Every structure is written in structure tokens, then in C-alpha cells.
């Protein structure tokens, strides 16, 4: 709990990052790549990260500093939690329209792919393939700073500050709930709430309360009155912000469709067969213990 909560809170705060004056990519096209690198990587670690990300030789690079992390997180969490080095790095590859978001991580602890996706959708990031990595296990804070920075530069689209703050708060809510019901289920819960808000457009706090409670019941999640009130207040503020809920719904649908398409593909079926065989091997190994 302690490491996870700290890591999640640190990650959240980084969505507050404001874009520095960098080259504009207003004419960015699908397939364009920007690489973000933590400033405190050694030369060998930087090369390792670039190899892990399959970085094109001509890719634009953005450096993320620990000072930037502290600047945008210092009011929210202790300095010791943020740390003294910017290590985690990432790549963001623009996808075609309505291709959805995908996130993959390596050596990132405490934060699931779906938690990244949920917060990025709230912040307005769309249609992109994102890879996050580090040469050893880290919280992933510098990488998320880079993702937001790179996306704004790459698309020439400014993310409103209040929306960044809301995305941070969402991640805090998800991390706290994840300690109770599990990270994956917490991410699913928050995503489903947003999907239902996009569909139903609730007008009052009572409407929101009913919606959130229904989603919780459908997923078998028991919320305390305090948890429910906190979620109602949060989503009530969120729905009054300049968020394109139709876009959120479209991104959720596109992302789900991408997963379904993969599982139905030859590669996906091969993956499922290997997963099935893995569990069969485990069962056989257990049986052998008693034979």
C-alpha cells in the first residue's frame, strides 16, 4: 500500500505539467514519434532506453528534469517521495483517427497500463501508442511528465490546466480504491463510470449518485458512504469541465475494439493458447506433487 499510493500520487501530480516552448508539430501525422528521456539517465542507460523503445534515429526527443517534477508536484506530496532523479522515459506514437490509446510499461511499479490510459483520456490525449520504460524499477513520474509534454508539442493542442488537475485527482481516487478492490478492477470501475456519463449525460448530483452506485453494484463493488460521496463530488466537478465526453466514449470504444481485434487475430489466439498451456502446466505440476 505505502509504495503504491506514493507512486500513484507522484504520477498523478505530473499531469499538471505545462508545455515548454518547443517546436510545434501542428502538422503531425500518424506514425510520428517523440521520445522523452529522464535527464538523470547515464549515457549507457539512455542508450538502453532508446533500444527498449525502438526509437527511430530521426525521432524528436524531449528531456524531462527532476526540477520539473518538483515544480509541478511540490505542493501535493513530500519532496522525498518525488525523489532526486528523473529516470523513467517514454515514446508516444500518433495513431490514426479513432485508433484509441494503448500503453505498455516496463520497470514501472505501482501503476497499471489501464490507470495511465484512464488519466490520459480524461486529459484529452487520444489515438496514440505509448511506451514507458526505465533501466530499473521506478515509479514512472518523469515518463508521464514527458507524455503530456510531448503530446501537447506533437499535436499543438493545449490541455486545460483544470483538466490536468482533474486527471491527477482521478488517479488518486483510482489508486486509493485500488488498494481496496484491486488495481485492475478500480481502473475498470472508473472507466465504466465515464462511459456511462458519456451515454447518459446526468444533470444533477443525485443522477450521478444513482449512476455511480449502479456501476458499483454491476461490478460487485461495495462502496462506503464516504467513498460514494467523494466519487460523486469528483465526477460532478469533472462533468462541468470542458471535457469532450463523446471523445472519451469514442476512445474507450476504440481501445476496447483494439483489444478484441488482437484477441481474435492469429497472434492473439497464439497468445491465448500459450496462456492456456501455462495454466495447464501449473495444474499438472500441482497434480504431480500428490501422485
Short mmCIF file of N, CA, C and O in Angstrom, two decimals, residues 27-28 56 88 102 106 120 124 135 164 201 205 233 253:
data_model
loop_
_atom_site.label_atom_id
_atom_site.label_comp_id
_atom_site.label_asym_id
_atom_site.label_seq_id
_atom_site.Cartn_x
_atom_site.Cartn_y
_atom_site.Cartn_z
N UNK A 27 1.41 19.89 -37.81
CA UNK A 27 1.18 19.06 -38.98
C UNK A 27 1.55 17.60 -38.74
O UNK A 27 1.85 16.86 -39.67
N UNK A 28 1.55 17.20 -37.45
CA UNK A 28 1.91 15.83 -37.11
C UNK A 28 0.97 14.84 -37.79
O UNK A 28 -0.22 15.11 -37.97
N UNK A 56 13.32 5.62 -33.38
CA UNK A 56 13.87 5.95 -34.70
C UNK A 56 15.03 6.93 -34.54
O UNK A 56 15.02 7.77 -33.64
N UNK A 88 12.57 7.63 -15.56
CA UNK A 88 11.67 6.95 -16.49
C UNK A 88 11.49 7.75 -17.77
O UNK A 88 11.52 8.98 -17.79
N UNK A 102 -3.16 3.02 -26.45
CA UNK A 102 -2.57 1.81 -25.89
C UNK A 102 -1.34 2.21 -25.09
O UNK A 102 -0.62 3.13 -25.48
N UNK A 106 7.39 -1.02 -18.79
CA UNK A 106 8.49 -1.90 -18.40
C UNK A 106 9.24 -1.25 -17.24
O UNK A 106 9.62 -0.08 -17.33
N UNK A 120 -5.02 9.66 -18.99
CA UNK A 120 -4.70 10.31 -20.26
C UNK A 120 -5.95 10.63 -21.06
O UNK A 120 -6.04 11.67 -21.71
N UNK A 124 -7.48 14.32 -22.29
CA UNK A 124 -7.71 14.61 -23.71
C UNK A 124 -6.71 13.99 -24.66
O UNK A 124 -6.77 14.23 -25.86
N UNK A 135 15.54 1.85 -16.99
CA UNK A 135 16.58 0.82 -16.90
C UNK A 135 16.47 -0.04 -15.65
O UNK A 135 17.10 -1.08 -15.55
N UNK A 164 -6.05 18.90 -16.44
CA UNK A 164 -4.88 18.18 -15.95
C UNK A 164 -5.02 17.87 -14.46
O UNK A 164 -4.71 16.76 -14.00
N UNK A 201 -25.38 11.45 -19.80
CA UNK A 201 -25.32 12.89 -19.53
C UNK A 201 -26.14 13.27 -18.29
O UNK A 201 -27.09 14.06 -18.38
N UNK A 205 -26.46 15.97 -9.17
CA UNK A 205 -25.63 15.12 -8.31
C UNK A 205 -26.37 13.85 -7.95
O UNK A 205 -25.76 12.78 -7.81
N UNK A 233 -18.80 13.86 -5.81
CA UNK A 233 -18.26 15.22 -5.86
C UNK A 233 -17.23 15.37 -6.98
O UNK A 233 -17.23 16.37 -7.71
N UNK A 253 -14.23 3.08 -26.57
CA UNK A 253 -14.72 2.08 -27.52
C UNK A 253 -13.60 1.61 -28.45
O UNK A 253 -13.45 0.42 -28.71
#
